[in-house]
Amino acid sequence: MNGGVTVGCGELARRLGAEPAVRAVREALAGGREDVWLVGGCPRDALLGRPITDVDLTVAGDPEPVARAVARVAGGPVFRLSEAFGAWRALDGDRRWQCDISPLAPGGLDEDLSRRDFTINAMAVPLAGEALVDPTGGRADLERGVLRVVGPSAYAEDPLRALRLARLCAELPVAPDPETERLTAGFAARVPESSPERVFEELRRLMVAERVLDGLDLAGRLGLVAAVLPELEALHGVEQSHFHHLDVYDHTIEVLRRMLALERELEQVLGESAARLRPVLEEPLADGLTRWGALRLGALLHDIGKPATRGVREDGRVTFIGHDRAGEEMVGALCRRLRTSERLRGFLAALTRRHLVLGFLVHERPLDRRAVYRYLTACEPVEVEVTVLSCADRLATRGQAADAAIEAHLELARSLAAEALAWRADGPPVPPVRGDDLADALGVEPGPELGALLARIREACFTGEVRSREQAVELARSECRRGAGGCDSPPGAERGDGER
């Protein structure tokens, strides 16, 4: 692998000067500090010609005044990152970039760089100058596409760096040398000693990287997946039914591969809905992830309940009854362990719990309006995203009679994607009668029966059966006479117990 680094010092300085983040930092410190260096990913990304959104500075002395000066120009907040190491962070007011400022090591710049993680991150450029300081040969490694740990002590000082290796290999055109692989595998089990928030941040960045599949493959080979995502590691070797051609782990990776293809080729799979889907899926969701990014993580986790629920029928057929429910609980526990936000936890858990619903409805085509309504209510609030996930899941499932099953699934998904987008935009139907009004009209007390009647009226509004208060009250009276008290369970909503 070749990083293609051929620029000289003058070109490096030009590239750095063209970056808005670097320009803002230089403006903030103009006419003052000469003991400030651009370090870490900043020189590296400039050499690679990549946009710079993370500016790392090391300063002789107290970093706080530098951080506050940068924040004043950037127009964003400033805060201490680490009490132990004295690091500070300043954010751009529009959150387009950030600047981390750390104190220089006591022994000077060479010692500071020698204590960093990888040689390609152990380069520096004076903030006001252009000469590259490169004591560990980082530029040569970048030219060769090699990721090399600075030394054996790098992982001992911070075990999280072992996981960072997989993330960097997913983000950059680099691969580890054999000695670095050996050291990484030896420290993989210690990664969880790092704070959960830092572990998740590395996982997050790995998952949104362009070469995420390569990064995951490397992480699995070096024992990093087993260390930080044991639920995923447990999928290896779990054989499936004749509907599948892969074990659960390889199927999961294929679902992620199909999800990546959907990001590029959404129009080919979901047709006319794709133009409206893209802006929805590109919206920020939580924890630095867009909905697309969270879908990648959902693809990776959607079947983690299978090992615990695997069974074999008398006829030899493999089943995973209840793996959606088990997976929902496991995803919740995993997110709590990694201290993700509640918003992301709920999103991933809902994806896992509902990823089978559309597949069951394929057998009930053509769907009437009531079935569509029940799909949307069953899958809310991920009715849009789980429709997309189901497509990636179905495309990755190529066992017996796969082609016909895939075409039927995608045909239904196109229809339901349009319905889900309209539901997301407009919200569920609002009954033309309030609960207290309905209770008075029927002479019933507030409670579960009244709630079920209102749910039935909402469904009838969606299907077009009810358009006025009078029609809503009459429908409720009819339901009471029948003794129904409301609608049945949504078709497919509690059928996530299948074998796929």
GROMACS .gro file of C-alpha atoms in nm:
model
  500
    1MET     CA    1   0.000   0.000   0.000
    2ASN     CA    2   0.140   0.338  -0.097
    3GLY     CA    3   0.029   0.663   0.060
    4GLY     CA    4   0.156   0.868  -0.233
    5VAL     CA    5   0.336   1.134  -0.025
    6THR     CA    6   0.567   1.337  -0.251
    7VAL     CA    7   0.534   1.698  -0.133
    8GLY     CA    8   0.825   1.914  -0.020
    9CYS     CA    9   0.835   2.149   0.276
   10GLY     CA   10   0.708   2.442   0.070
   11GLU     CA   11   0.411   2.244  -0.055
   12LEU     CA   12   0.341   2.117   0.297
   13ALA     CA   13   0.336   2.474   0.426
   14ARG     CA   14   0.102   2.576   0.143
   15ARG     CA   15  -0.137   2.293   0.221
   16LEU     CA   16  -0.140   2.377   0.590
   17GLY     CA   17  -0.197   2.744   0.515
   18ALA     CA   18  -0.493   2.661   0.291
   19GLU     CA   19  -0.680   2.484   0.571
   20PRO     CA   20  -0.941   2.706   0.745
   21ALA     CA   21  -0.879   2.541   1.081
   22VAL     CA   22  -0.503   2.601   1.067
   23ARG     CA   23  -0.552   2.958   0.947
   24ALA     CA   24  -0.785   3.028   1.240
   25VAL     CA   25  -0.533   2.890   1.491
   26ARG     CA   26  -0.251   3.093   1.337
   27GLU     CA   27  -0.466   3.405   1.352
   28ALA     CA   28  -0.544   3.341   1.717
   29LEU     CA   29  -0.174   3.315   1.805
   30ALA     CA   30  -0.031   3.564   1.556
   31GLY     CA   31   0.261   3.776   1.674
   32GLY     CA   32   0.305   3.573   1.987
   33ARG     CA   33   0.407   3.219   2.060
   34GLU     CA   34   0.699   3.062   1.877
   35ASP     CA   35   0.692   2.755   2.103
   36VAL     CA   36   0.378   2.604   1.948
   37TRP     CA   37   0.387   2.310   1.707
   38LEU     CA   38   0.128   2.143   1.486
   39VAL     CA   39   0.156   1.774   1.569
   40GLY     CA   40  -0.013   1.439   1.525
   41GLY     CA   41  -0.271   1.403   1.253
   42CYS     CA   42  -0.235   1.760   1.132
   43PRO     CA   43   0.101   1.724   0.948
   44ARG     CA   44   0.006   1.369   0.847
   45ASP     CA   45  -0.321   1.472   0.684
   46ALA     CA   46  -0.156   1.769   0.515
   47LEU     CA   47   0.102   1.534   0.362
   48LEU     CA   48  -0.178   1.308   0.241
   49GLY     CA   49  -0.380   1.600   0.104
   50ARG     CA   50  -0.670   1.525   0.338
   51PRO     CA   51  -0.896   1.796   0.488
   52ILE     CA   52  -0.791   1.895   0.839
   53THR     CA   53  -1.071   1.902   1.095
   54ASP     CA   54  -0.863   1.806   1.401
   55VAL     CA   55  -0.580   2.048   1.482
   56ASP     CA   56  -0.344   1.913   1.748
   57LEU     CA   57  -0.103   2.155   1.912
   58THR     CA   58   0.172   2.101   2.163
   59VAL     CA   59   0.293   2.406   2.352
   60ALA     CA   60   0.577   2.483   2.588
   61GLY     CA   61   0.416   2.589   2.913
   62ASP     CA   62   0.052   2.621   3.009
   63PRO     CA   63  -0.188   2.523   2.725
   64GLU     CA   64  -0.489   2.701   2.877
   65PRO     CA   65  -0.412   3.053   2.747
   66VAL     CA   66  -0.353   2.908   2.398
   67ALA     CA   67  -0.682   2.721   2.411
   68ARG     CA   68  -0.872   3.031   2.518
   69ALA     CA   69  -0.710   3.241   2.246
   70VAL     CA   70  -0.811   2.985   1.982
   71ALA     CA   71  -1.166   2.970   2.120
   72ARG     CA   72  -1.203   3.348   2.098
   73VAL     CA   73  -1.121   3.343   1.727
   74ALA     CA   74  -1.313   3.021   1.659
   75GLY     CA   75  -1.624   3.146   1.837
   76GLY     CA   76  -1.683   2.817   2.015
   77PRO     CA   77  -1.651   2.673   2.365
   78VAL     CA   78  -1.326   2.582   2.538
   79PHE     CA   79  -1.278   2.323   2.811
   80ARG     CA   80  -1.020   2.107   2.983
   81LEU     CA   81  -0.986   1.759   2.834
   82SER     CA   82  -0.766   1.597   3.093
   83GLU     CA   83  -0.671   1.688   3.446
   84ALA     CA   84  -0.391   1.429   3.444
   85PHE     CA   85  -0.227   1.543   3.121
   86GLY     CA   86  -0.330   1.908   3.122
   87ALA     CA   87  -0.486   1.900   2.773
   88TRP     CA   88  -0.750   2.149   2.656
   89ARG     CA   89  -0.993   2.161   2.363
   90ALA     CA   90  -1.134   2.456   2.169
   91LEU     CA   91  -1.421   2.409   1.924
   92ASP     CA   92  -1.514   2.603   1.615
   93GLY     CA   93  -1.845   2.782   1.665
   94ASP     CA   94  -1.998   2.590   1.372
   95ARG     CA   95  -1.849   2.258   1.493
   96ARG     CA   96  -1.658   2.218   1.166
   97TRP     CA   97  -1.325   2.161   1.341
   98GLN     CA   98  -1.165   2.131   1.682
   99CYS     CA   99  -0.827   2.213   1.830
  100ASP     CA  100  -0.665   2.006   2.105
  101ILE     CA  101  -0.379   2.169   2.295
  102SER     CA  102  -0.144   1.969   2.517
  103PRO     CA  103   0.168   2.069   2.710
  104LEU     CA  104   0.505   1.982   2.563
  105ALA     CA  105   0.690   1.692   2.725
  106PRO     CA  106   0.954   1.802   2.979
  107GLY     CA  107   1.238   1.683   2.756
  108GLY     CA  108   1.133   1.895   2.460
  109LEU     CA  109   0.982   1.829   2.120
  110ASP     CA  110   1.180   1.514   2.032
  111GLU     CA  111   1.076   1.349   2.359
  112ASP     CA  112   0.718   1.462   2.303
  113LEU     CA  113   0.708   1.299   1.959
  114SER     CA  114   0.882   0.983   2.081
  115ARG     CA  115   0.597   0.926   2.330
  116ARG     CA  116   0.325   0.928   2.063
  117ASP     CA  117   0.147   0.624   1.923
  118PHE     CA  118   0.254   0.568   1.561
  119THR     CA  119   0.536   0.717   1.356
  120ILE     CA  120   0.296   0.881   1.109
  121ASN     CA  121   0.149   1.070   1.406
  122ALA     CA  122   0.490   1.158   1.550
  123MET     CA  123   0.570   1.448   1.317
  124ALA     CA  124   0.552   1.820   1.389
  125VAL     CA  125   0.559   2.152   1.207
  126PRO     CA  126   0.620   2.487   1.385
  127LEU     CA  127   0.292   2.676   1.384
  128ALA     CA  128   0.459   2.977   1.221
  129GLY     CA  129   0.705   2.780   1.006
  130GLU     CA  130   0.728   2.503   0.748
  131ALA     CA  131   1.015   2.267   0.846
  132LEU     CA  132   0.891   1.914   0.919
  133VAL     CA  133   1.026   1.763   1.242
  134ASP     CA  134   1.024   1.385   1.198
  135PRO     CA  135   1.251   1.198   1.444
  136THR     CA  136   1.087   0.854   1.401
  137GLY     CA  137   1.063   0.833   1.021
  138GLY     CA  138   0.690   0.896   0.997
  139ARG     CA  139   0.707   1.056   0.654
  140ALA     CA  140   0.893   0.759   0.505
  141ASP     CA  141   0.637   0.522   0.660
  142LEU     CA  142   0.355   0.731   0.515
  143GLU     CA  143   0.519   0.712   0.171
  144ARG     CA  144   0.535   0.332   0.202
  145GLY     CA  145   0.182   0.305   0.342
  146VAL     CA  146   0.309   0.152   0.665
  147LEU     CA  147   0.160   0.201   1.011
  148ARG     CA  148   0.437   0.145   1.263
  149VAL     CA  149   0.411   0.179   1.639
  150VAL     CA  150   0.668   0.424   1.781
  151GLY     CA  151   0.793   0.167   2.030
  152PRO     CA  152   0.691  -0.117   2.263
  153SER     CA  153   0.609   0.129   2.541
  154ALA     CA  154   0.347   0.310   2.330
  155TYR     CA  155   0.074   0.057   2.407
  156ALA     CA  156   0.178   0.018   2.770
  157GLU     CA  157   0.127   0.393   2.821
  158ASP     CA  158  -0.216   0.385   2.656
  159PRO     CA  159  -0.370   0.046   2.560
  160LEU     CA  160  -0.643   0.221   2.358
  161ARG     CA  161  -0.380   0.280   2.091
  162ALA     CA  162  -0.416  -0.086   1.991
  163LEU     CA  163  -0.776  -0.021   1.884
  164ARG     CA  164  -0.673   0.307   1.723
  165LEU     CA  165  -0.452   0.105   1.489
  166ALA     CA  166  -0.759  -0.062   1.333
  167ARG     CA  167  -0.936   0.273   1.305
  168LEU     CA  168  -0.640   0.441   1.135
  169CYS     CA  169  -0.610   0.152   0.889
  170ALA     CA  170  -0.978   0.203   0.803
  171GLU     CA  171  -0.934   0.579   0.757
  172LEU     CA  172  -0.594   0.603   0.587
  173PRO     CA  173  -0.405   0.423   0.307
  174VAL     CA  174  -0.184   0.237   0.554
  175ALA     CA  175  -0.138  -0.115   0.694
  176PRO     CA  176   0.063  -0.227   0.997
  177ASP     CA  177   0.406  -0.385   0.965
  178PRO     CA  178   0.450  -0.737   1.113
  179GLU     CA  179   0.610  -0.618   1.438
  180THR     CA  180   0.332  -0.367   1.498
  181GLU     CA  181   0.074  -0.641   1.435
  182ARG     CA  182   0.248  -0.862   1.689
  183LEU     CA  183   0.256  -0.589   1.953
  184THR     CA  184  -0.106  -0.495   1.885
  185ALA     CA  185  -0.230  -0.852   1.924
  186GLY     CA  186  -0.041  -0.876   2.252
  187PHE     CA  187  -0.213  -0.566   2.393
  188ALA     CA  188  -0.562  -0.618   2.243
  189ALA     CA  189  -0.707  -0.766   2.561
  190ARG     CA  190  -0.606  -0.454   2.756
  191VAL     CA  191  -0.804  -0.209   2.541
  192PRO     CA  192  -1.108  -0.224   2.777
  193GLU     CA  193  -0.886  -0.077   3.051
  194SER     CA  194  -0.943   0.255   2.872
  195SER     CA  195  -1.253   0.457   2.949
  196PRO     CA  196  -1.568   0.332   2.771
  197GLU     CA  197  -1.617   0.672   2.611
  198ARG     CA  198  -1.274   0.657   2.447
  199VAL     CA  199  -1.332   0.300   2.329
  200PHE     CA  200  -1.663   0.396   2.172
  201GLU     CA  201  -1.510   0.699   2.001
  202GLU     CA  202  -1.255   0.476   1.828
  203LEU     CA  203  -1.529   0.232   1.729
  204ARG     CA  204  -1.745   0.514   1.601
  205ARG     CA  205  -1.469   0.651   1.383
  206LEU     CA  206  -1.385   0.304   1.256
  207MET     CA  207  -1.749   0.240   1.162
  208VAL     CA  208  -1.783   0.559   0.955
  209ALA     CA  209  -1.446   0.519   0.782
  210GLU     CA  210  -1.429   0.453   0.410
  211ARG     CA  211  -1.251   0.119   0.458
  212VAL     CA  212  -1.455   0.000   0.754
  213LEU     CA  213  -1.459  -0.362   0.632
  214ASP     CA  214  -1.080  -0.373   0.616
  215GLY     CA  215  -1.060  -0.216   0.960
  216LEU     CA  216  -1.299  -0.472   1.109
  217ASP     CA  217  -1.115  -0.759   0.944
  218LEU     CA  218  -0.787  -0.638   1.093
  219ALA     CA  219  -0.951  -0.579   1.432
  220GLY     CA  220  -1.088  -0.934   1.429
  221ARG     CA  221  -0.757  -1.088   1.327
  222LEU     CA  222  -0.565  -0.909   1.604
  223GLY     CA  223  -0.814  -0.989   1.881
  224LEU     CA  224  -0.953  -0.638   1.911
  225VAL     CA  225  -1.311  -0.737   1.828
  226ALA     CA  226  -1.304  -1.007   2.095
  227ALA     CA  227  -1.180  -0.749   2.344
  228VAL     CA  228  -1.429  -0.468   2.284
  229LEU     CA  229  -1.725  -0.636   2.104
  230PRO     CA  230  -1.738  -0.994   2.239
  231GLU     CA  231  -2.103  -1.013   2.127
  232LEU     CA  232  -1.985  -0.980   1.767
  233GLU     CA  233  -1.696  -1.223   1.811
  234ALA     CA  234  -1.945  -1.484   1.940
  235LEU     CA  235  -2.112  -1.498   1.597
  236HIS     CA  236  -1.822  -1.690   1.442
  237GLY     CA  237  -1.909  -2.047   1.350
  238VAL     CA  238  -2.281  -2.020   1.432
  239GLU     CA  239  -2.436  -2.211   1.141
  240GLN     CA  240  -2.776  -2.112   1.003
  241SER     CA  241  -3.067  -2.264   0.812
  242HIS     CA  242  -3.089  -2.340   0.439
  243PHE     CA  243  -3.209  -1.983   0.380
  244HIS     CA  244  -2.848  -1.873   0.444
  245HIS     CA  245  -2.518  -1.946   0.272
  246LEU     CA  246  -2.299  -1.801   0.549
  247ASP     CA  247  -2.257  -1.844   0.923
  248VAL     CA  248  -2.390  -1.563   1.142
  249TYR     CA  249  -2.062  -1.369   1.157
  250ASP     CA  250  -1.996  -1.377   0.784
  251HIS     CA  251  -2.362  -1.297   0.718
  252THR     CA  252  -2.333  -0.995   0.950
  253ILE     CA  253  -2.028  -0.867   0.762
  254GLU     CA  254  -2.213  -0.923   0.433
  255VAL     CA  255  -2.509  -0.720   0.565
  256LEU     CA  256  -2.269  -0.436   0.643
  257ARG     CA  257  -2.115  -0.472   0.297
  258ARG     CA  258  -2.463  -0.446   0.144
  259MET     CA  259  -2.538  -0.143   0.359
  260LEU     CA  260  -2.226   0.028   0.224
  261ALA     CA  261  -2.343  -0.054  -0.129
  262LEU     CA  262  -2.685   0.095  -0.050
  263GLU     CA  263  -2.516   0.421   0.051
  264ARG     CA  264  -2.374   0.439  -0.302
  265GLU     CA  265  -2.659   0.282  -0.497
  266LEU     CA  266  -2.977   0.364  -0.306
  267GLU     CA  267  -3.161   0.456  -0.625
  268GLN     CA  268  -3.105   0.112  -0.778
  269VAL     CA  269  -3.261  -0.065  -0.481
  270LEU     CA  270  -3.531   0.170  -0.352
  271GLY     CA  271  -3.620   0.353  -0.670
  272GLU     CA  272  -3.812   0.679  -0.655
  273SER     CA  273  -3.798   0.698  -0.276
  274ALA     CA  274  -3.417   0.728  -0.280
  275ALA     CA  275  -3.415   1.101  -0.353
  276ARG     CA  276  -3.622   1.167  -0.039
  277LEU     CA  277  -3.443   0.902   0.165
  278ARG     CA  278  -3.093   1.042   0.128
  279PRO     CA  279  -3.142   1.372   0.312
  280VAL     CA  280  -3.324   1.190   0.593
  281LEU     CA  281  -3.044   0.936   0.635
  282GLU     CA  282  -2.778   1.208   0.621
  283GLU     CA  283  -2.930   1.388   0.921
  284PRO     CA  284  -2.723   1.389   1.243
  285LEU     CA  285  -2.861   1.137   1.492
  286ALA     CA  286  -2.644   1.110   1.803
  287ASP     CA  287  -2.287   1.067   1.930
  288GLY     CA  288  -2.134   1.211   1.615
  289LEU     CA  289  -2.322   0.969   1.388
  290THR     CA  290  -2.562   1.044   1.107
  291ARG     CA  291  -2.853   0.806   1.054
  292TRP     CA  292  -2.645   0.640   0.782
  293GLY     CA  293  -2.358   0.594   1.026
  294ALA     CA  294  -2.588   0.453   1.292
  295LEU     CA  295  -2.732   0.214   1.032
  296ARG     CA  296  -2.382   0.077   0.975
  297LEU     CA  297  -2.359   0.004   1.345
  298GLY     CA  298  -2.711  -0.141   1.339
  299ALA     CA  299  -2.611  -0.375   1.057
  300LEU     CA  300  -2.318  -0.497   1.265
  301LEU     CA  301  -2.532  -0.565   1.573
  302HIS     CA  302  -2.872  -0.673   1.438
  303ASP     CA  303  -2.815  -1.049   1.480
  304ILE     CA  304  -2.614  -1.061   1.802
  305GLY     CA  305  -2.902  -1.243   1.971
  306LYS     CA  306  -2.866  -1.550   1.747
  307PRO     CA  307  -2.608  -1.756   1.942
  308ALA     CA  308  -2.822  -1.745   2.257
  309THR     CA  309  -3.139  -1.848   2.071
  310ARG     CA  310  -3.012  -2.109   1.826
  311GLY     CA  311  -3.217  -2.427   1.815
  312VAL     CA  312  -3.260  -2.728   1.589
  313ARG     CA  313  -3.602  -2.875   1.510
  314GLU     CA  314  -3.669  -3.246   1.487
  315ASP     CA  315  -3.643  -3.225   1.109
  316GLY     CA  316  -3.295  -3.074   1.143
  317ARG     CA  317  -3.391  -2.717   1.054
  318VAL     CA  318  -3.200  -2.449   1.244
  319THR     CA  319  -3.404  -2.179   1.418
  320PHE     CA  320  -3.330  -1.860   1.608
  321ILE     CA  321  -3.665  -1.804   1.775
  322GLY     CA  322  -3.673  -1.474   1.963
  323HIS     CA  323  -3.329  -1.357   1.851
  324ASP     CA  324  -3.472  -1.012   1.777
  325ARG     CA  325  -3.592  -0.971   2.136
  326ALA     CA  326  -3.271  -1.117   2.280
  327GLY     CA  327  -3.068  -0.894   2.050
  328GLU     CA  328  -3.259  -0.586   2.163
  329GLU     CA  329  -3.160  -0.654   2.524
  330MET     CA  330  -2.799  -0.727   2.430
  331VAL     CA  331  -2.769  -0.409   2.224
  332GLY     CA  332  -2.900  -0.211   2.519
  333ALA     CA  333  -2.645  -0.369   2.751
  334LEU     CA  334  -2.363  -0.312   2.500
  335CYS     CA  335  -2.451   0.055   2.462
  336ARG     CA  336  -2.466   0.101   2.837
  337ARG     CA  337  -2.125  -0.064   2.868
  338LEU     CA  338  -1.980   0.176   2.610
  339ARG     CA  339  -2.173   0.469   2.761
  340THR     CA  340  -2.336   0.580   2.440
  341SER     CA  341  -2.619   0.830   2.452
  342GLU     CA  342  -2.968   0.708   2.530
  343ARG     CA  343  -3.076   0.831   2.187
  344LEU     CA  344  -2.830   0.604   2.007
  345ARG     CA  345  -2.904   0.313   2.239
  346GLY     CA  346  -3.276   0.340   2.170
  347PHE     CA  347  -3.220   0.370   1.797
  348LEU     CA  348  -2.998   0.060   1.774
  349ALA     CA  349  -3.221  -0.142   2.005
  350ALA     CA  350  -3.529  -0.057   1.798
  351LEU     CA  351  -3.353  -0.153   1.474
  352THR     CA  352  -3.258  -0.488   1.624
  353ARG     CA  353  -3.606  -0.557   1.763
  354ARG     CA  354  -3.786  -0.475   1.438
  355HIS     CA  355  -3.547  -0.593   1.167
  356LEU     CA  356  -3.762  -0.897   1.084
  357VAL     CA  357  -4.103  -0.730   1.053
  358LEU     CA  358  -4.091  -0.640   0.685
  359GLY     CA  359  -3.969  -0.987   0.590
  360PHE     CA  360  -4.275  -1.150   0.745
  361LEU     CA  361  -4.507  -0.913   0.563
  362VAL     CA  362  -4.370  -1.024   0.226
  363HIS     CA  363  -4.589  -1.332   0.258
  364GLU     CA  364  -4.902  -1.117   0.308
  365ARG     CA  365  -4.876  -0.910  -0.012
  366PRO     CA  366  -5.054  -0.715  -0.138
  367LEU     CA  367  -5.085  -0.516   0.182
  368ASP     CA  368  -5.402  -0.323   0.255
  369ARG     CA  369  -5.391   0.014   0.429
  370ARG     CA  370  -5.445  -0.143   0.768
  371ALA     CA  371  -5.138  -0.366   0.727
  372VAL     CA  372  -4.930  -0.067   0.618
  373TYR     CA  373  -5.045   0.127   0.924
  374ARG     CA  374  -4.956  -0.158   1.152
  375TYR     CA  375  -4.611  -0.187   0.998
  376LEU     CA  376  -4.545   0.181   1.057
  377THR     CA  377  -4.668   0.179   1.415
  378ALA     CA  378  -4.479  -0.142   1.490
  379CYS     CA  379  -4.151   0.001   1.361
  380GLU     CA  380  -4.180   0.361   1.482
  381PRO     CA  381  -3.952   0.551   1.552
  382VAL     CA  382  -3.717   0.368   1.310
  383GLU     CA  383  -3.976   0.299   1.040
  384VAL     CA  384  -3.756   0.458   0.772
  385GLU     CA  385  -3.421   0.316   0.880
  386VAL     CA  386  -3.537  -0.039   0.953
  387THR     CA  387  -3.685  -0.056   0.603
  388VAL     CA  388  -3.339   0.017   0.464
  389LEU     CA  389  -3.172  -0.228   0.704
  390SER     CA  390  -3.414  -0.501   0.599
  391CYS     CA  391  -3.303  -0.454   0.237
  392ALA     CA  392  -2.935  -0.498   0.326
  393ASP     CA  393  -3.025  -0.802   0.537
  394ARG     CA  394  -3.230  -0.959   0.259
  395LEU     CA  395  -2.966  -0.892  -0.008
  396ALA     CA  396  -2.707  -1.065   0.213
  397THR     CA  397  -2.925  -1.376   0.254
  398ARG     CA  398  -2.862  -1.598  -0.046
  399GLY     CA  399  -2.964  -1.947   0.047
  400GLN     CA  400  -3.242  -2.154  -0.106
  401ALA     CA  401  -3.467  -1.973  -0.361
  402ALA     CA  402  -3.287  -1.647  -0.286
  403ASP     CA  403  -3.346  -1.454  -0.609
  404ALA     CA  404  -3.725  -1.469  -0.598
  405ALA     CA  405  -3.731  -1.394  -0.225
  406ILE     CA  406  -3.502  -1.093  -0.270
  407GLU     CA  407  -3.709  -0.946  -0.551
  408ALA     CA  408  -4.032  -0.985  -0.352
  409HIS     CA  409  -3.873  -0.824  -0.046
  410LEU     CA  410  -3.734  -0.527  -0.237
  411GLU     CA  411  -4.064  -0.470  -0.415
  412LEU     CA  412  -4.243  -0.443  -0.082
  413ALA     CA  413  -3.962  -0.233   0.067
  414ARG     CA  414  -3.996   0.026  -0.211
  415SER     CA  415  -4.363   0.066  -0.130
  416LEU     CA  416  -4.311   0.079   0.247
  417ALA     CA  417  -4.017   0.319   0.217
  418ALA     CA  418  -4.247   0.573   0.054
  419GLU     CA  419  -4.505   0.518   0.329
  420ALA     CA  420  -4.241   0.548   0.602
  421LEU     CA  421  -4.109   0.874   0.459
  422ALA     CA  422  -4.458   1.022   0.451
  423TRP     CA  423  -4.515   0.903   0.809
  424ARG     CA  424  -4.185   1.058   0.920
  425ALA     CA  425  -4.273   1.388   0.752
  426ASP     CA  426  -4.636   1.417   0.857
  427GLY     CA  427  -4.654   1.212   1.174
  428PRO     CA  428  -4.925   0.962   1.270
  429PRO     CA  429  -5.288   1.055   1.207
  430VAL     CA  430  -5.461   1.268   1.469
  431PRO     CA  431  -5.804   1.132   1.572
  432PRO     CA  432  -6.090   1.376   1.501
  433VAL     CA  433  -6.215   1.320   1.856
  434ARG     CA  434  -6.040   1.372   2.189
  435GLY     CA  435  -6.024   1.102   2.451
  436ASP     CA  436  -6.245   1.283   2.702
  437ASP     CA  437  -6.498   1.365   2.430
  438LEU     CA  438  -6.508   1.002   2.321
  439ALA     CA  439  -6.546   0.883   2.681
  440ASP     CA  440  -6.846   1.114   2.731
  441ALA     CA  441  -7.006   1.008   2.403
  442LEU     CA  442  -6.972   0.637   2.485
  443GLY     CA  443  -7.025   0.658   2.859
  444VAL     CA  444  -6.698   0.478   2.936
  445GLU     CA  445  -6.432   0.551   3.194
  446PRO     CA  446  -6.075   0.648   3.094
  447GLY     CA  447  -5.852   0.343   3.086
  448PRO     CA  448  -5.706   0.073   2.861
  449GLU     CA  449  -6.035   0.018   2.674
  450LEU     CA  450  -6.060   0.386   2.581
  451GLY     CA  451  -5.693   0.386   2.474
  452ALA     CA  452  -5.755   0.085   2.250
  453LEU     CA  453  -6.055   0.256   2.091
  454LEU     CA  454  -5.851   0.568   2.018
  455ALA     CA  455  -5.582   0.349   1.863
  456ARG     CA  456  -5.843   0.186   1.640
  457ILE     CA  457  -5.970   0.532   1.538
  458ARG     CA  458  -5.617   0.644   1.448
  459GLU     CA  459  -5.581   0.337   1.231
  460ALA     CA  460  -5.917   0.408   1.067
  461CYS     CA  461  -5.807   0.766   0.996
  462PHE     CA  462  -5.500   0.631   0.818
  463THR     CA  463  -5.702   0.382   0.611
  464GLY     CA  464  -5.964   0.642   0.521
  465GLU     CA  465  -6.250   0.474   0.709
  466VAL     CA  466  -6.287   0.774   0.943
  467ARG     CA  467  -6.279   1.139   0.841
  468SER     CA  468  -6.502   1.313   1.098
  469ARG     CA  469  -6.585   1.314   1.466
  470GLU     CA  470  -6.918   1.149   1.397
  471GLN     CA  471  -6.759   0.865   1.204
  472ALA     CA  472  -6.501   0.819   1.480
  473VAL     CA  473  -6.767   0.793   1.751
  474GLU     CA  474  -6.976   0.553   1.542
  475LEU     CA  475  -6.672   0.332   1.479
  476ALA     CA  476  -6.598   0.325   1.852
  477ARG     CA  477  -6.960   0.231   1.928
  478SER     CA  478  -6.939  -0.047   1.674
  479GLU     CA  479  -6.617  -0.177   1.830
  480CYS     CA  480  -6.779  -0.171   2.174
  481ARG     CA  481  -7.084  -0.362   2.048
  482ARG     CA  482  -6.852  -0.622   1.902
  483GLY     CA  483  -6.664  -0.634   2.230
  484ALA     CA  484  -6.337  -0.578   2.044
  485GLY     CA  485  -6.229  -0.276   2.244
  486GLY     CA  486  -5.966  -0.189   1.987
  487CYS     CA  487  -5.755  -0.325   1.707
  488ASP     CA  488  -5.564  -0.649   1.689
  489SER     CA  489  -5.189  -0.669   1.723
  490PRO     CA  490  -5.006  -0.537   1.419
  491PRO     CA  491  -4.929  -0.815   1.170
  492GLY     CA  492  -4.564  -0.903   1.201
  493ALA     CA  493  -4.514  -0.675   1.503
  494GLU     CA  494  -4.467  -0.963   1.746
  495ARG     CA  495  -4.354  -1.218   1.491
  496GLY     CA  496  -3.989  -1.143   1.519
  497ASP     CA  497  -3.934  -1.503   1.615
  498GLY     CA  498  -3.848  -1.648   1.280
  499GLU     CA  499  -3.553  -1.845   1.161
  500ARG     CA  500  -3.385  -1.580   0.946
   0.00000   0.00000   0.00000
